[in-house]
PDB file of C-alpha atoms in Angstrom:
ATOM      1  CA  PRO A 816      -6.089  -2.411  12.793  1.00 66.00           C
ATOM      2  CA  PRO A 817      -2.420  -2.242  10.585  1.00 75.00           C
ATOM      3  CA  SER A 818      -1.783   0.994   9.073  1.00 91.00           C
ATOM      4  CA  ARG A 819      -0.077  -0.937   6.210  1.00 93.00           C
ATOM      5  CA  VAL A 820      -0.310  -4.293   4.363  1.00 94.00           C
ATOM      6  CA  THR A 821       1.896  -5.610   1.819  1.00 95.00           C
ATOM      7  CA  LEU A 822      -0.113  -7.015  -1.201  1.00 95.00           C
ATOM      8  CA  PHE A 823       2.685  -7.832  -3.336  1.00 95.00           C
ATOM      9  CA  ASP A 824       6.665  -7.642  -2.904  1.00 96.00           C
ATOM     10  CA  PHE A 825       8.311  -8.596  -5.988  1.00 96.00           C
ATOM     11  CA  ALA A 826      12.118  -8.788  -4.361  1.00 93.00           C
ATOM     12  CA  GLN A 827      10.661 -11.445  -1.910  1.00 93.00           C
ATOM     13  CA  MET A 828       8.864 -13.367  -4.633  1.00 94.00           C
ATOM     14  CA  SER A 829      10.198 -16.942  -6.299  1.00 94.00           C
ATOM     15  CA  GLU A 830       9.487 -17.173 -10.223  1.00 92.00           C
ATOM     16  CA  THR A 831       7.201 -19.989  -9.314  1.00 93.00           C
ATOM     17  CA  GLU A 832       5.184 -18.235  -7.163  1.00 94.00           C
ATOM     18  CA  PHE A 833       5.179 -14.741  -9.566  1.00 95.00           C
ATOM     19  CA  GLN A 834       4.071 -17.413 -12.448  1.00 93.00           C
ATOM     20  CA  GLN A 835       1.021 -18.915 -10.160  1.00 93.00           C
ATOM     21  CA  THR A 836       0.031 -15.298  -8.856  1.00 93.00           C
ATOM     22  CA  TRP A 837       0.273 -12.941 -11.766  1.00 95.00           C
ATOM     23  CA  ASN A 838      -1.618 -13.435 -15.764  1.00 94.00           C
ATOM     24  CA  MET A 839      -0.916 -11.344 -18.501  1.00 94.00           C
ATOM     25  CA  LEU A 840      -4.075 -10.195 -20.564  1.00 91.00           C
ATOM     26  CA  SER A 841      -4.346  -8.158 -24.004  1.00 90.00           C
ATOM     27  CA  ASP A 842      -6.505  -7.151 -26.592  1.00 87.00           C
ATOM     28  CA  VAL A 843      -5.112 -10.013 -28.699  1.00 86.00           C
ATOM     29  CA  GLU A 844      -8.363 -11.953 -26.692  1.00 84.00           C
ATOM     30  CA  PHE A 845     -10.623  -9.355 -28.466  1.00 80.00           C
ATOM     31  CA  GLY A 846      -9.065  -9.508 -32.164  1.00 82.00           C
ATOM     32  CA  GLY A 847      -6.193  -6.844 -31.406  1.00 85.00           C
ATOM     33  CA  GLN A 848      -2.621  -7.306 -31.755  1.00 89.00           C
ATOM     34  CA  SER A 849      -0.844  -5.741 -28.965  1.00 91.00           C
ATOM     35  CA  ALA A 850       1.852  -7.867 -27.094  1.00 91.00           C
ATOM     36  CA  ALA A 851       3.526  -7.703 -23.629  1.00 94.00           C
ATOM     37  CA  SER A 852       5.302 -10.069 -21.326  1.00 95.00           C
ATOM     38  CA  VAL A 853       6.026  -9.793 -17.249  1.00 95.00           C
ATOM     39  CA  HIS A 854       8.621 -11.433 -15.618  1.00 94.00           C
ATOM     40  CA  LEU A 855      10.619 -11.008 -12.625  1.00 96.00           C
ATOM     41  CA  GLU A 856      13.942  -9.485 -13.256  1.00 93.00           C
ATOM     42  CA  ARG A 857      17.067  -8.895 -11.075  1.00 92.00           C
ATOM     43  CA  ASN A 858      18.162  -5.276 -10.863  1.00 89.00           C
ATOM     44  CA  LYS A 859      21.441  -5.134 -12.131  1.00 86.00           C
ATOM     45  CA  SER A 860      21.889  -1.352 -12.208  1.00 82.00           C
ATOM     46  CA  LYS A 861      22.788   0.942  -9.332  1.00 74.00           C
ATOM     47  CA  ASP A 862      19.776   3.008  -9.712  1.00 71.00           C
ATOM     48  CA  GLY A 863      19.063   2.695  -5.779  1.00 74.00           C
ATOM     49  CA  GLY A 864      15.974   0.585  -6.706  1.00 81.00           C
ATOM     50  CA  PRO A 865      14.764  -2.732  -5.042  1.00 89.00           C
ATOM     51  CA  PRO A 866      17.116  -5.957  -5.606  1.00 89.00           C
ATOM     52  CA  GLN A 867      14.281  -7.551  -7.887  1.00 93.00           C
ATOM     53  CA  TYR A 868      10.862  -6.282  -9.336  1.00 96.00           C
ATOM     54  CA  ALA A 869       8.251  -7.087 -11.978  1.00 96.00           C
ATOM     55  CA  ALA A 870       9.149  -6.145 -15.597  1.00 96.00           C
ATOM     56  CA  PHE A 871       6.145  -5.392 -17.381  1.00 96.00           C
ATOM     57  CA  ARG A 872       6.935  -4.915 -21.689  1.00 96.00           C
ATOM     58  CA  GLY A 873       5.468  -4.827 -24.593  1.00 94.00           C
ATOM     59  CA  SER A 874       3.894  -2.996 -27.655  1.00 93.00           C
ATOM     60  CA  LEU A 875       0.313  -1.531 -27.823  1.00 89.00           C
ATOM     61  CA  VAL A 876      -1.210  -1.672 -31.632  1.00 88.00           C
ATOM     62  CA  PRO A 877      -4.049   0.808 -32.345  1.00 82.00           C
ATOM     63  CA  ARG A 878      -7.244  -0.997 -33.093  1.00 75.00           C
ATOM     64  CA  ARG A 879      -9.488   0.451 -35.960  1.00 71.00           C
ATOM     65  CA  ASN A 880     -13.035   1.255 -35.578  1.00 63.00           C
ATOM     66  CA  THR A 881     -13.076  -0.528 -31.927  1.00 61.00           C
ATOM     67  CA  ALA A 882     -12.340  -0.305 -28.165  1.00 64.00           C
ATOM     68  CA  GLN A 883      -8.918   0.965 -26.935  1.00 72.00           C
ATOM     69  CA  SER A 884      -5.663  -1.423 -27.162  1.00 83.00           C
ATOM     70  CA  MET A 885      -4.611  -2.766 -24.219  1.00 86.00           C
ATOM     71  CA  CYS A 886      -2.065  -4.920 -21.958  1.00 91.00           C
ATOM     72  CA  GLN A 887      -2.240  -5.752 -18.369  1.00 93.00           C
ATOM     73  CA  PHE A 888      -0.912  -8.015 -15.657  1.00 95.00           C
ATOM     74  CA  ARG A 889      -3.509  -9.475 -13.287  1.00 94.00           C
ATOM     75  CA  ALA A 890      -3.152 -10.977  -9.661  1.00 95.00           C
ATOM     76  CA  THR A 891      -6.551 -12.147  -8.000  1.00 93.00           C
ATOM     77  CA  LEU A 892      -5.866 -11.563  -4.288  1.00 93.00           C
ATOM     78  CA  PRO A 893      -5.753 -14.305  -1.728  1.00 91.00           C
ATOM     79  CA  PRO A 894      -8.694 -14.247   0.696  1.00 92.00           C
ATOM     80  CA  ALA A 895      -6.691 -13.095   3.591  1.00 91.00           C
ATOM     81  CA  LEU A 896      -5.992  -9.642   1.635  1.00 92.00           C
ATOM     82  CA  ARG A 897      -9.690  -8.939   0.034  1.00 92.00           C
ATOM     83  CA  ASP A 898     -10.919  -6.989   3.363  1.00 92.00           C
ATOM     84  CA  LEU A 899      -8.875  -3.887   3.389  1.00 90.00           C
ATOM     85  CA  GLY A 900     -11.746  -1.738   4.978  1.00 89.00           C
ATOM     86  CA  ASP A 901      -9.792  -0.369   7.256  1.00 92.00           C
ATOM     87  CA  LEU A 902      -7.107   1.120   4.843  1.00 93.00           C
ATOM     88  CA  ASP A 903      -7.623   3.604   2.166  1.00 93.00           C
ATOM     89  CA  THR A 904      -4.819   4.075  -0.129  1.00 94.00           C
ATOM     90  CA  LEU A 905      -2.637   1.728  -2.423  1.00 95.00           C
ATOM     91  CA  GLU A 906       0.906   2.630  -2.492  1.00 96.00           C
ATOM     92  CA  ILE A 907       3.028   1.512  -5.417  1.00 95.00           C
ATOM     93  CA  HIS A 908       6.757   1.658  -6.156  1.00 95.00           C
ATOM     94  CA  PHE A 909       7.527   1.774  -9.637  1.00 94.00           C
ATOM     95  CA  MET A 910       9.918   2.871 -12.552  1.00 93.00           C
ATOM     96  CA  THR A 911       7.909   4.028 -15.967  1.00 91.00           C
ATOM     97  CA  ASP A 912       9.116   5.046 -18.998  1.00 90.00           C
ATOM     98  CA  GLY A 913       6.856   8.005 -19.198  1.00 87.00           C
ATOM     99  CA  ASN A 914       3.833   6.009 -20.759  1.00 88.00           C
ATOM    100  CA  PRO A 915       0.707   6.208 -19.044  1.00 88.00           C
ATOM    101  CA  PHE A 916      -0.174   3.246 -16.916  1.00 93.00           C
ATOM    102  CA  CYS A 917      -3.077   2.576 -14.638  1.00 92.00           C
ATOM    103  CA  LEU A 918      -3.891   0.660 -11.718  1.00 94.00           C
ATOM    104  CA  ASN A 919      -7.521  -1.177 -11.761  1.00 92.00           C
ATOM    105  CA  VAL A 920      -9.121  -2.971  -8.954  1.00 92.00           C
ATOM    106  CA  ALA A 921     -11.964  -5.014  -9.516  1.00 91.00           C
ATOM    107  CA  THR A 922     -14.235  -5.594  -6.099  1.00 90.00           C
ATOM    108  CA  GLY A 923     -16.620  -8.275  -5.583  1.00 84.00           C
ATOM    109  CA  THR A 924     -19.598  -5.662  -5.362  1.00 77.00           C
ATOM    110  CA  ARG A 925     -19.849  -5.210  -9.226  1.00 72.00           C
ATOM    111  CA  ILE A 926     -23.048  -3.841 -11.445  1.00 72.00           C
ATOM    112  CA  ALA A 927     -21.226  -5.330 -14.598  1.00 72.00           C
ATOM    113  CA  ALA A 928     -18.748  -8.027 -15.095  1.00 71.00           C
ATOM    114  CA  ASP A 929     -16.398  -5.635 -16.455  1.00 78.00           C
ATOM    115  CA  ASP A 930     -16.442  -3.025 -13.887  1.00 83.00           C
ATOM    116  CA  LEU A 931     -13.096  -1.903 -12.438  1.00 89.00           C
ATOM    117  CA  TYR A 932     -11.812   1.224 -10.409  1.00 88.00           C
ATOM    118  CA  GLN A 933      -9.008   2.823 -12.214  1.00 92.00           C
ATOM    119  CA  ALA A 934      -6.425   5.216 -11.040  1.00 93.00           C
ATOM    120  CA  PHE A 935      -3.537   6.493 -13.143  1.00 92.00           C
ATOM    121  CA  LEU A 936       0.111   6.146 -12.035  1.00 93.00           C
ATOM    122  CA  PRO A 937       1.618   9.661 -11.856  1.00 88.00           C
ATOM    123  CA  ARG A 938       4.215  10.203 -14.909  1.00 80.00           C
ATOM    124  CA  SER A 939       7.662  10.092 -12.981  1.00 71.00           C
ATOM    125  CA  ARG A 940      10.886  11.104 -14.441  1.00 72.00           C
ATOM    126  CA  THR A 941      11.962   8.153 -16.782  1.00 73.00           C
ATOM    127  CA  GLY A 942      14.389   6.071 -15.145  1.00 78.00           C
ATOM    128  CA  GLN A 943      13.755   6.714 -11.749  1.00 87.00           C
ATOM    129  CA  TRP A 944      12.202   4.774  -9.194  1.00 91.00           C
ATOM    130  CA  THR A 945       9.009   6.370  -7.618  1.00 91.00           C
ATOM    131  CA  LYS A 946       6.521   5.827  -4.918  1.00 93.00           C
ATOM    132  CA  ALA A 947       2.823   7.140  -5.760  1.00 93.00           C
ATOM    133  CA  GLN A 948      -0.157   7.038  -3.521  1.00 95.00           C
ATOM    134  CA  LEU A 949      -3.798   6.168  -4.903  1.00 94.00           C
ATOM    135  CA  ARG A 950      -6.512   6.889  -2.606  1.00 94.00           C
ATOM    136  CA  PHE A 951      -9.559   4.519  -2.987  1.00 92.00           C
ATOM    137  CA  ASN A 952     -11.776   7.473  -2.967  1.00 91.00           C
ATOM    138  CA  SER A 953     -10.338   8.991  -6.163  1.00 91.00           C
ATOM    139  CA  MET A 954     -10.407   5.846  -8.137  1.00 89.00           C
ATOM    140  CA  LEU A 955     -13.030   6.052 -10.930  1.00 90.00           C
ATOM    141  CA  LEU A 956     -15.369   3.485 -11.877  1.00 87.00           C
ATOM    142  CA  THR A 957     -14.909   2.089 -15.452  1.00 85.00           C
ATOM    143  CA  GLY A 958     -16.114  -0.415 -18.032  1.00 78.00           C
ATOM    144  CA  GLY A 959     -14.664  -1.838 -20.673  1.00 72.00           C
ATOM    145  CA  GLY A 960     -11.930   0.836 -20.162  1.00 72.00           C
ATOM    146  CA  PHE A 961     -14.089   4.062 -20.254  1.00 76.00           C
ATOM    147  CA  GLU A 962     -15.432   5.840 -16.941  1.00 75.00           C
ATOM    148  CA  ARG A 963     -18.852   5.137 -16.089  1.00 81.00           C
ATOM    149  CA  GLY A 964     -21.676   7.521 -16.482  1.00 80.00           C
ATOM    150  CA  PHE A 965     -22.255   6.777 -13.011  1.00 82.00           C
ATOM    151  CA  GLN A 966     -19.879   6.566  -9.609  1.00 81.00           C
ATOM    152  CA  LEU A 967     -19.856   4.361  -6.697  1.00 82.00           C
ATOM    153  CA  PRO A 968     -17.275   4.298  -4.089  1.00 82.00           C
ATOM    154  CA  LEU A 969     -14.845   1.374  -3.974  1.00 83.00           C
ATOM    155  CA  ASN A 970     -15.528  -1.249  -1.401  1.00 85.00           C
ATOM    156  CA  ALA A 971     -12.446  -1.824  -0.048  1.00 87.00           C
ATOM    157  CA  SER A 972     -13.699  -4.771   2.220  1.00 88.00           C
ATOM    158  CA  ASP A 973     -14.686  -6.711  -0.861  1.00 90.00           C
ATOM    159  CA  LEU A 974     -11.455  -6.764  -3.139  1.00 92.00           C
ATOM    160  CA  GLN A 975     -10.805  -9.307  -5.779  1.00 92.00           C
ATOM    161  CA  SER A 976      -8.171  -8.610  -7.977  1.00 93.00           C
ATOM    162  CA  ILE A 977      -5.700  -6.026  -9.000  1.00 95.00           C
ATOM    163  CA  SER A 978      -4.203  -5.423 -12.309  1.00 94.00           C
ATOM    164  CA  ILE A 979      -1.547  -2.686 -13.794  1.00 95.00           C
ATOM    165  CA  GLY A 980      -1.454  -1.974 -17.489  1.00 92.00           C
ATOM    166  CA  ILE A 981      -1.722   0.798 -20.159  1.00 91.00           C
ATOM    167  CA  VAL A 982      -4.065   1.535 -22.834  1.00 81.00           C
ATOM    168  CA  ALA A 983      -3.965   3.651 -25.882  1.00 75.00           C
ATOM    169  CA  GLU A 984      -6.081   4.867 -28.916  1.00 65.00           C
ATOM    170  CA  ASP A 985      -3.637   6.751 -31.066  1.00 74.00           C
ATOM    171  CA  SER A 986      -0.200   4.910 -32.249  1.00 74.00           C
ATOM    172  CA  VAL A 987       1.757   2.108 -32.045  1.00 77.00           C
ATOM    173  CA  ARG A 988       3.202   2.578 -28.563  1.00 84.00           C
ATOM    174  CA  ASP A 989       5.872   0.295 -26.869  1.00 92.00           C
ATOM    175  CA  PHE A 990       6.276   0.134 -23.197  1.00 93.00           C
ATOM    176  CA  GLU A 991       8.343  -0.949 -20.210  1.00 94.00           C
ATOM    177  CA  LEU A 992       7.219  -0.425 -16.486  1.00 94.00           C
ATOM    178  CA  LYS A 993       9.111  -2.169 -13.554  1.00 95.00           C
ATOM    179  CA  VAL A 994       7.095  -2.781 -10.271  1.00 96.00           C
ATOM    180  CA  ALA A 995       9.004  -3.440  -7.043  1.00 95.00           C
ATOM    181  CA  ARG A 996       5.770  -3.649  -4.396  1.00 95.00           C
ATOM    182  CA  VAL A 997       2.562  -2.906  -3.875  1.00 96.00           C
ATOM    183  CA  ASP A 998       0.865  -2.074  -0.497  1.00 96.00           C
ATOM    184  CA  ALA A 999      -2.100  -0.944   0.830  1.00 94.00           C
ATOM    185  CA  ILE A1000      -1.787   1.648   3.577  1.00 94.00           C
ATOM    186  CA  SER A1001      -3.874   4.271   6.170  1.00 92.00           C
ATOM    187  CA  HIS A1002      -3.268   7.664   4.319  1.00 78.00           C
ATOM    188  CA  THR A1003      -5.429   9.011   7.172  1.00 69.00           C
ATOM    189  CA  ALA A1004      -3.381   7.323   9.645  1.00 53.00           C
ATOM    190  CA  GLN A1005      -0.139   9.034   8.100  1.00 51.00           C
ATOM    191  CA  ASP A1006      -1.964  12.077   8.466  1.00 50.00           C
ATOM    192  CA  ARG A1007      -2.470  11.938  12.042  1.00 46.00           C
ATOM    193  CA  SER A1008       0.985  10.918  12.664  1.00 46.00           C
ATOM    194  CA  THR A1009       2.713  14.029  11.136  1.00 43.00           C
TER     195      THR A1009
END
């Protein structure tokens, strides 16, 4: 089995393919006022980053006496990429502005419709490209943005979608995240080779 599978390489994607694959979600759908956009952007700086990336920008607006405010961009995985049972980790290459961003995974084996497995991206130094490895077995099962009272292991053989987003409960927050690529890897295979 392969030790690495590329799920999304934004440097290799056309704008048409990107728009057909990714869609935006925000709390506006539930009466909120947050706003965001995501699009492909050419890298014009000399920061050592990729030639093109997905640029996710917006503003979170807190909601009174209700659920968290949120914005995210999501892609449904094609059937050929849904069975990653031989792999155990998602690796994401990104640049953050210091805000707390999360990566969510939905599987076909859910108890409730809003079940997502979630892991937060490490807060990297602002303005620096970083790679983070998020192991499937460390992702928390959540519902409605909150950790479930019970935890079930993520079934990597039945992945449905991946989303990258931001949530907040407190003040208005502007945000920016740049994502170069998302890969599924075998962390175990890497451990054996070192």
